[in-house]
Tab-separated table of C-alpha atoms in Angstrom:
chain	number	residue	atom	x	y	z
A	17	MET	CA	-131.548	-3.907	-77.654
A	18	LEU	CA	-128.399	-4.831	-79.345
A	19	LEU	CA	-128.453	-8.382	-77.840
A	20	ARG	CA	-131.809	-8.966	-79.192
A	21	ASP	CA	-130.692	-7.733	-82.679
A	22	LEU	CA	-127.805	-10.309	-82.427
A	23	GLN	CA	-130.246	-12.995	-81.457
A	24	ARG	CA	-132.543	-12.321	-84.409
A	25	ARG	CA	-129.556	-12.450	-86.761
A	26	GLU	CA	-128.573	-15.820	-85.402
A	27	VAL	CA	-131.889	-17.334	-86.261
A	28	GLY	CA	-132.129	-15.677	-89.679
A	29	GLY	CA	-134.538	-12.921	-88.863
A	30	GLY	CA	-134.338	-9.102	-89.058
A	31	ARG	CA	-132.085	-7.106	-91.361
A	32	LYS	CA	-128.308	-7.274	-91.254
A	33	GLN	CA	-126.666	-4.400	-89.423
A	34	ARG	CA	-123.082	-3.466	-88.366
A	35	VAL	CA	-122.516	-4.445	-84.717
A	36	SER	CA	-120.403	-1.979	-82.589
A	37	LEU	CA	-118.157	-3.684	-80.132
A	38	ARG	CA	-118.152	-0.567	-77.888
A	39	ALA	CA	-121.991	-0.662	-77.725
A	40	LEU	CA	-121.966	-4.360	-76.962
A	41	THR	CA	-119.491	-4.200	-74.216
A	42	ALA	CA	-121.452	-1.144	-72.713
A	43	GLU	CA	-124.663	-3.022	-72.772
A	44	MET	CA	-123.100	-5.948	-70.990
A	45	GLY	CA	-121.428	-3.720	-68.320
A	46	GLY	CA	-117.814	-4.191	-69.567
A	47	VAL	CA	-115.124	-5.136	-67.073
A	48	THR	CA	-111.478	-3.824	-67.248
A	49	LEU	CA	-109.004	-6.439	-66.080
A	50	HIS	CA	-105.758	-5.933	-64.399
A	51	GLY	CA	-103.351	-8.345	-62.910
A	52	PRO	CA	-99.724	-8.975	-61.870
A	53	SER	CA	-98.312	-7.086	-64.882
A	54	GLY	CA	-100.275	-3.762	-64.894
A	55	GLY	CA	-103.032	-1.579	-63.694
A	56	ALA	CA	-106.579	-1.285	-64.433
A	57	GLY	CA	-107.200	0.626	-67.613
A	58	ASP	CA	-103.756	-0.033	-68.921
A	59	ALA	CA	-103.832	0.749	-72.617
A	60	ALA	CA	-101.240	-1.935	-73.198
A	61	ALA	CA	-103.197	-4.675	-71.426
A	62	PRO	CA	-102.680	-8.049	-73.080
A	63	PRO	CA	-105.583	-9.464	-75.109
A	64	LEU	CA	-107.811	-12.188	-73.588
A	65	PHE	CA	-107.836	-15.659	-75.131
A	66	ALA	CA	-110.591	-17.502	-72.956
A	67	LEU	CA	-113.562	-16.906	-70.802
A	68	ARG	CA	-115.224	-19.614	-68.643
A	69	TYR	CA	-118.000	-19.165	-66.102
A	70	CYS	CA	-117.854	-21.398	-63.066
A	71	PRO	CA	-120.188	-24.282	-63.305
A	72	SER	CA	-120.912	-24.469	-59.621
A	73	GLU	CA	-124.587	-23.275	-58.792
A	74	ALA	CA	-123.279	-21.276	-55.832
A	75	HIS	CA	-120.683	-19.432	-57.856
A	76	ARG	CA	-122.220	-18.951	-61.336
A	77	ASN	CA	-121.187	-15.299	-61.184
A	78	VAL	CA	-117.495	-16.112	-61.029
A	79	LEU	CA	-115.836	-15.693	-64.446
A	80	ALA	CA	-112.259	-17.003	-65.208
A	81	ALA	CA	-110.290	-15.032	-67.887
A	82	SER	CA	-106.947	-15.845	-69.332
A	83	ASP	CA	-104.544	-13.647	-71.354
A	84	GLU	CA	-101.579	-13.615	-73.832
A	85	GLU	CA	-99.107	-12.941	-70.958
A	86	GLY	CA	-100.121	-16.188	-69.093
A	87	ASN	CA	-102.350	-14.384	-66.434
A	88	VAL	CA	-105.647	-15.775	-65.138
A	89	HIS	CA	-108.265	-13.556	-63.552
A	90	LEU	CA	-111.164	-14.616	-61.510
A	91	LEU	CA	-113.955	-11.909	-61.588
A	92	ASP	CA	-117.141	-11.492	-59.677
A	93	THR	CA	-119.339	-10.387	-62.541
A	94	ARG	CA	-122.360	-10.031	-60.236
A	95	ALA	CA	-120.470	-7.233	-58.292
A	96	ALA	CA	-119.770	-5.388	-61.507
A	97	SER	CA	-123.470	-5.643	-62.647
A	98	ASP	CA	-124.598	-4.330	-59.157
A	99	ARG	CA	-122.245	-1.316	-59.459
A	100	ARG	CA	-123.682	-0.577	-62.977
A	101	ARG	CA	-127.292	-0.503	-61.574
A	102	ARG	CA	-126.444	1.773	-58.776
A	103	SER	CA	-124.552	4.376	-60.936
A	104	ALA	CA	-124.572	5.665	-64.316
A	105	SER	CA	-120.696	6.175	-63.914
A	106	VAL	CA	-119.307	2.665	-63.708
A	107	SER	CA	-115.767	2.259	-62.312
A	108	PRO	CA	-113.663	-0.709	-63.645
A	109	ALA	CA	-114.189	-4.003	-61.758
A	110	SER	CA	-110.918	-5.655	-60.175
A	111	PRO	CA	-110.491	-9.365	-60.297
A	112	HIS	CA	-110.994	-10.792	-56.879
A	113	LEU	CA	-108.371	-13.345	-57.580
A	114	HIS	CA	-105.468	-13.199	-60.108
A	115	PHE	CA	-102.292	-15.278	-60.781
A	116	ARG	CA	-99.699	-15.807	-63.314
A	117	ALA	CA	-100.296	-19.368	-64.523
A	118	HIS	CA	-97.731	-19.657	-67.189
A	119	ALA	CA	-94.824	-17.767	-68.616
A	120	ASN	CA	-96.556	-17.954	-72.007
A	121	ALA	CA	-100.108	-17.376	-73.281
A	122	VAL	CA	-102.916	-19.291	-71.733
A	123	PHE	CA	-105.034	-20.201	-74.731
A	124	ASP	CA	-107.897	-22.162	-72.880
A	125	LEU	CA	-109.357	-22.813	-69.529
A	126	ALA	CA	-111.654	-25.431	-68.026
A	127	TRP	CA	-113.210	-25.683	-64.610
A	128	SER	CA	-113.285	-29.126	-62.899
A	129	ASP	CA	-116.483	-30.592	-62.370
A	130	CYS	CA	-117.079	-29.288	-58.688
A	131	ALA	CA	-115.196	-25.968	-59.506
A	132	SER	CA	-112.482	-26.491	-57.025
A	133	SER	CA	-109.726	-26.599	-59.747
A	134	LEU	CA	-108.839	-24.721	-62.952
A	135	TYR	CA	-107.156	-26.533	-65.933
A	136	THR	CA	-105.040	-24.290	-68.239
A	137	ALA	CA	-103.712	-24.763	-71.672
A	138	SER	CA	-100.522	-22.708	-72.536
A	139	GLY	CA	-98.139	-21.942	-75.326
A	140	ASP	CA	-95.381	-23.265	-73.057
A	141	GLN	CA	-96.454	-26.798	-74.090
A	142	THR	CA	-97.854	-27.697	-70.726
A	143	CYS	CA	-101.113	-27.778	-68.852
A	144	GLY	CA	-101.624	-26.439	-65.341
A	145	VAL	CA	-103.858	-27.627	-62.482
A	146	PHE	CA	-104.603	-24.906	-60.048
A	147	ASP	CA	-106.581	-25.285	-56.685
A	148	VAL	CA	-108.477	-21.967	-56.624
A	149	ARG	CA	-109.290	-22.807	-52.923
A	150	ARG	CA	-105.503	-22.275	-52.111
A	151	THR	CA	-105.054	-18.565	-52.024
A	152	HIS	CA	-102.483	-16.016	-50.449
A	153	GLY	CA	-104.446	-12.749	-50.131
A	154	ASP	CA	-105.967	-12.265	-53.586
A	155	VAL	CA	-103.570	-14.515	-55.491
A	156	VAL	CA	-104.022	-18.147	-56.155
A	157	ALA	CA	-101.158	-20.446	-55.025
A	158	ASP	CA	-98.719	-22.182	-57.343
A	159	PRO	CA	-100.087	-24.946	-59.546
A	160	VAL	CA	-100.974	-28.366	-57.807
A	161	LEU	CA	-99.719	-30.037	-61.083
A	162	GLN	CA	-97.866	-29.053	-64.245
A	163	CYS	CA	-98.720	-31.621	-66.917
A	164	VAL	CA	-95.926	-32.290	-69.457
A	165	GLY	CA	-96.491	-34.263	-72.713
A	166	HIS	CA	-97.127	-32.002	-75.600
A	167	SER	CA	-94.436	-31.061	-78.073
A	168	GLY	CA	-96.240	-27.883	-79.191
A	169	SER	CA	-98.498	-25.215	-77.838
A	170	VAL	CA	-101.628	-26.551	-76.014
A	171	LYS	CA	-104.637	-25.115	-77.623
A	172	ALA	CA	-107.665	-26.558	-75.706
A	173	VAL	CA	-108.627	-28.246	-72.437
A	174	SER	CA	-111.797	-29.853	-71.336
A	175	ALA	CA	-112.867	-31.375	-67.969
A	176	ARG	CA	-114.623	-34.721	-67.827
A	177	PRO	CA	-118.177	-34.493	-66.559
A	178	ALA	CA	-118.807	-35.713	-63.081
A	179	ASP	CA	-115.107	-36.470	-62.489
A	180	GLU	CA	-112.937	-34.161	-60.318
A	181	HIS	CA	-109.688	-35.615	-61.553
A	182	VAL	CA	-109.648	-36.235	-65.417
A	183	PHE	CA	-109.405	-33.745	-68.187
A	184	ALA	CA	-108.161	-33.683	-71.776
A	185	SER	CA	-106.069	-31.422	-73.801
A	186	GLY	CA	-105.351	-30.849	-77.587
A	187	GLY	CA	-102.275	-29.042	-79.074
A	188	ARG	CA	-100.472	-27.964	-82.175
A	189	ASP	CA	-98.412	-31.245	-82.182
A	190	GLY	CA	-101.535	-33.054	-83.295
A	191	CYS	CA	-101.972	-34.868	-80.067
A	192	VAL	CA	-104.956	-35.269	-77.556
A	193	HIS	CA	-103.766	-36.293	-74.020
A	194	LEU	CA	-105.955	-37.594	-71.305
A	195	TRP	CA	-104.694	-36.606	-67.789
A	196	ASP	CA	-105.521	-37.967	-64.365
A	197	VAL	CA	-104.163	-35.564	-61.808
A	198	ARG	CA	-103.964	-38.481	-59.187
A	199	ALA	CA	-101.429	-40.277	-61.446
A	200	GLY	CA	-98.875	-37.422	-61.695
A	201	SER	CA	-97.697	-35.092	-64.526
A	202	ALA	CA	-97.544	-37.696	-67.440
A	203	PRO	CA	-100.530	-38.428	-69.798
A	204	ALA	CA	-102.637	-41.317	-68.706
A	205	ALA	CA	-103.597	-42.035	-72.416
A	206	SER	CA	-102.754	-40.329	-75.752
A	207	LEU	CA	-103.835	-40.064	-79.338
A	208	THR	CA	-101.421	-39.037	-81.982
A	209	ARG	CA	-101.977	-37.322	-85.362
A	210	VAL	CA	-105.447	-36.945	-84.594
A	211	HIS	CA	-106.415	-34.699	-87.495
A	212	GLU	CA	-103.762	-35.875	-89.962
A	213	ALA	CA	-104.607	-35.295	-93.625
A	214	PRO	CA	-104.985	-38.371	-95.822
A	215	PRO	CA	-101.628	-39.433	-97.550
A	216	LEU	CA	-100.781	-37.755	-100.625
A	217	THR	CA	-100.741	-39.885	-103.876
A	218	GLY	CA	-98.933	-39.366	-107.103
A	219	ALA	CA	-96.196	-36.763	-107.980
A	220	ARG	CA	-95.877	-33.943	-105.236
A	221	THR	CA	-93.309	-31.281	-104.766
A	222	LYS	CA	-90.898	-31.401	-101.885
A	223	ARG	CA	-92.835	-28.625	-100.164
A	224	LYS	CA	-96.017	-30.561	-100.241
A	225	ARG	CA	-94.397	-33.706	-98.786
A	226	THR	CA	-93.126	-31.638	-95.961
A	227	LEU	CA	-96.573	-30.098	-95.220
A	228	ALA	CA	-98.110	-33.557	-95.337
A	229	ALA	CA	-95.619	-34.858	-92.780
A	230	ALA	CA	-96.196	-31.960	-90.438
A	231	PRO	CA	-98.610	-32.541	-87.514
A	232	HIS	CA	-102.066	-30.965	-87.874
A	233	SER	CA	-103.179	-28.763	-84.893
A	234	VAL	CA	-106.003	-29.851	-82.595
A	235	THR	CA	-107.905	-26.616	-82.041
A	236	CYS	CA	-110.752	-27.973	-79.707
A	237	VAL	CA	-111.402	-30.797	-77.492
A	238	ALA	CA	-114.804	-31.480	-75.462
A	239	PHE	CA	-115.927	-34.329	-73.452
A	240	LEU	CA	-119.478	-35.412	-74.448
A	241	ARG	CA	-122.210	-35.040	-71.872
A	242	GLY	CA	-123.940	-38.342	-71.080
A	243	ALA	CA	-120.909	-40.226	-72.638
A	244	SER	CA	-117.999	-39.234	-70.471
A	245	SER	CA	-115.631	-41.772	-72.085
A	246	CYS	CA	-115.942	-39.922	-75.507
A	247	ILE	CA	-114.117	-36.840	-76.625
A	248	ALA	CA	-114.825	-34.718	-79.626
A	249	THR	CA	-112.034	-32.931	-81.426
A	250	ALA	CA	-111.705	-30.348	-84.121
A	251	GLY	CA	-108.756	-29.879	-86.426
A	252	ALA	CA	-107.167	-26.754	-87.934
A	253	SER	CA	-106.372	-28.191	-91.279
A	254	ASP	CA	-108.958	-30.874	-92.142
A	255	GLY	CA	-112.173	-29.025	-91.245
A	256	ALA	CA	-113.335	-32.203	-89.398
A	257	VAL	CA	-115.024	-32.983	-85.940
A	258	LYS	CA	-114.080	-36.416	-84.739
A	259	VAL	CA	-115.366	-38.319	-81.766
A	260	TRP	CA	-113.016	-40.694	-79.950
A	261	ASP	CA	-113.917	-43.420	-77.279
A	262	MET	CA	-111.091	-43.220	-74.758
A	263	ARG	CA	-111.886	-46.503	-73.110
């Protein structure tokens, strides 16, 4: 019922009403996460920053979630839904895989095209490449590759469609990097000052000159479907969406 009300609001129909987060999560069969740093139901559990469903047809029930402490969880949402249907009292679902991806927050995640790898964007200024097929018990092995090239927190990652090896990242340093995991940990190509504001003209204070010189964060990157050499980016300061041809 609540989800239908939200859909009506999105298309401009129906009267506006307050949305209860508790009601929404209950309707969706909420899942409590736990990982290396705590138990299920821990009141101090870190906030989540990204959720991404697996693109593989055979594993569309697998949800990847990242949090403020650098943990990544892989959850079987179908199992949680099945438990909800069987019982009115639903116990929290446990991640069927989890790992500490970074020592800092993981702000974004992306699955590779055939879903064998996860790409992570972290506050430690690196991107991680994890092969989710390499596990020890219920824990994913160490990263296949740690990509170094940003000079600020990495805010977004996107996998290139129909390509198992290439992904892009954007960060607070104002840069977009293109990575090819076959070529090592350095960027294969880069764009700098992607969302830089136009130069200031006329008399300005020292503070305004300093702000103008600072990099403007890239908050989102996305490969375009049907044009896999093109990347769309969004900026934190200029309110613009730009499309770049990386050829």
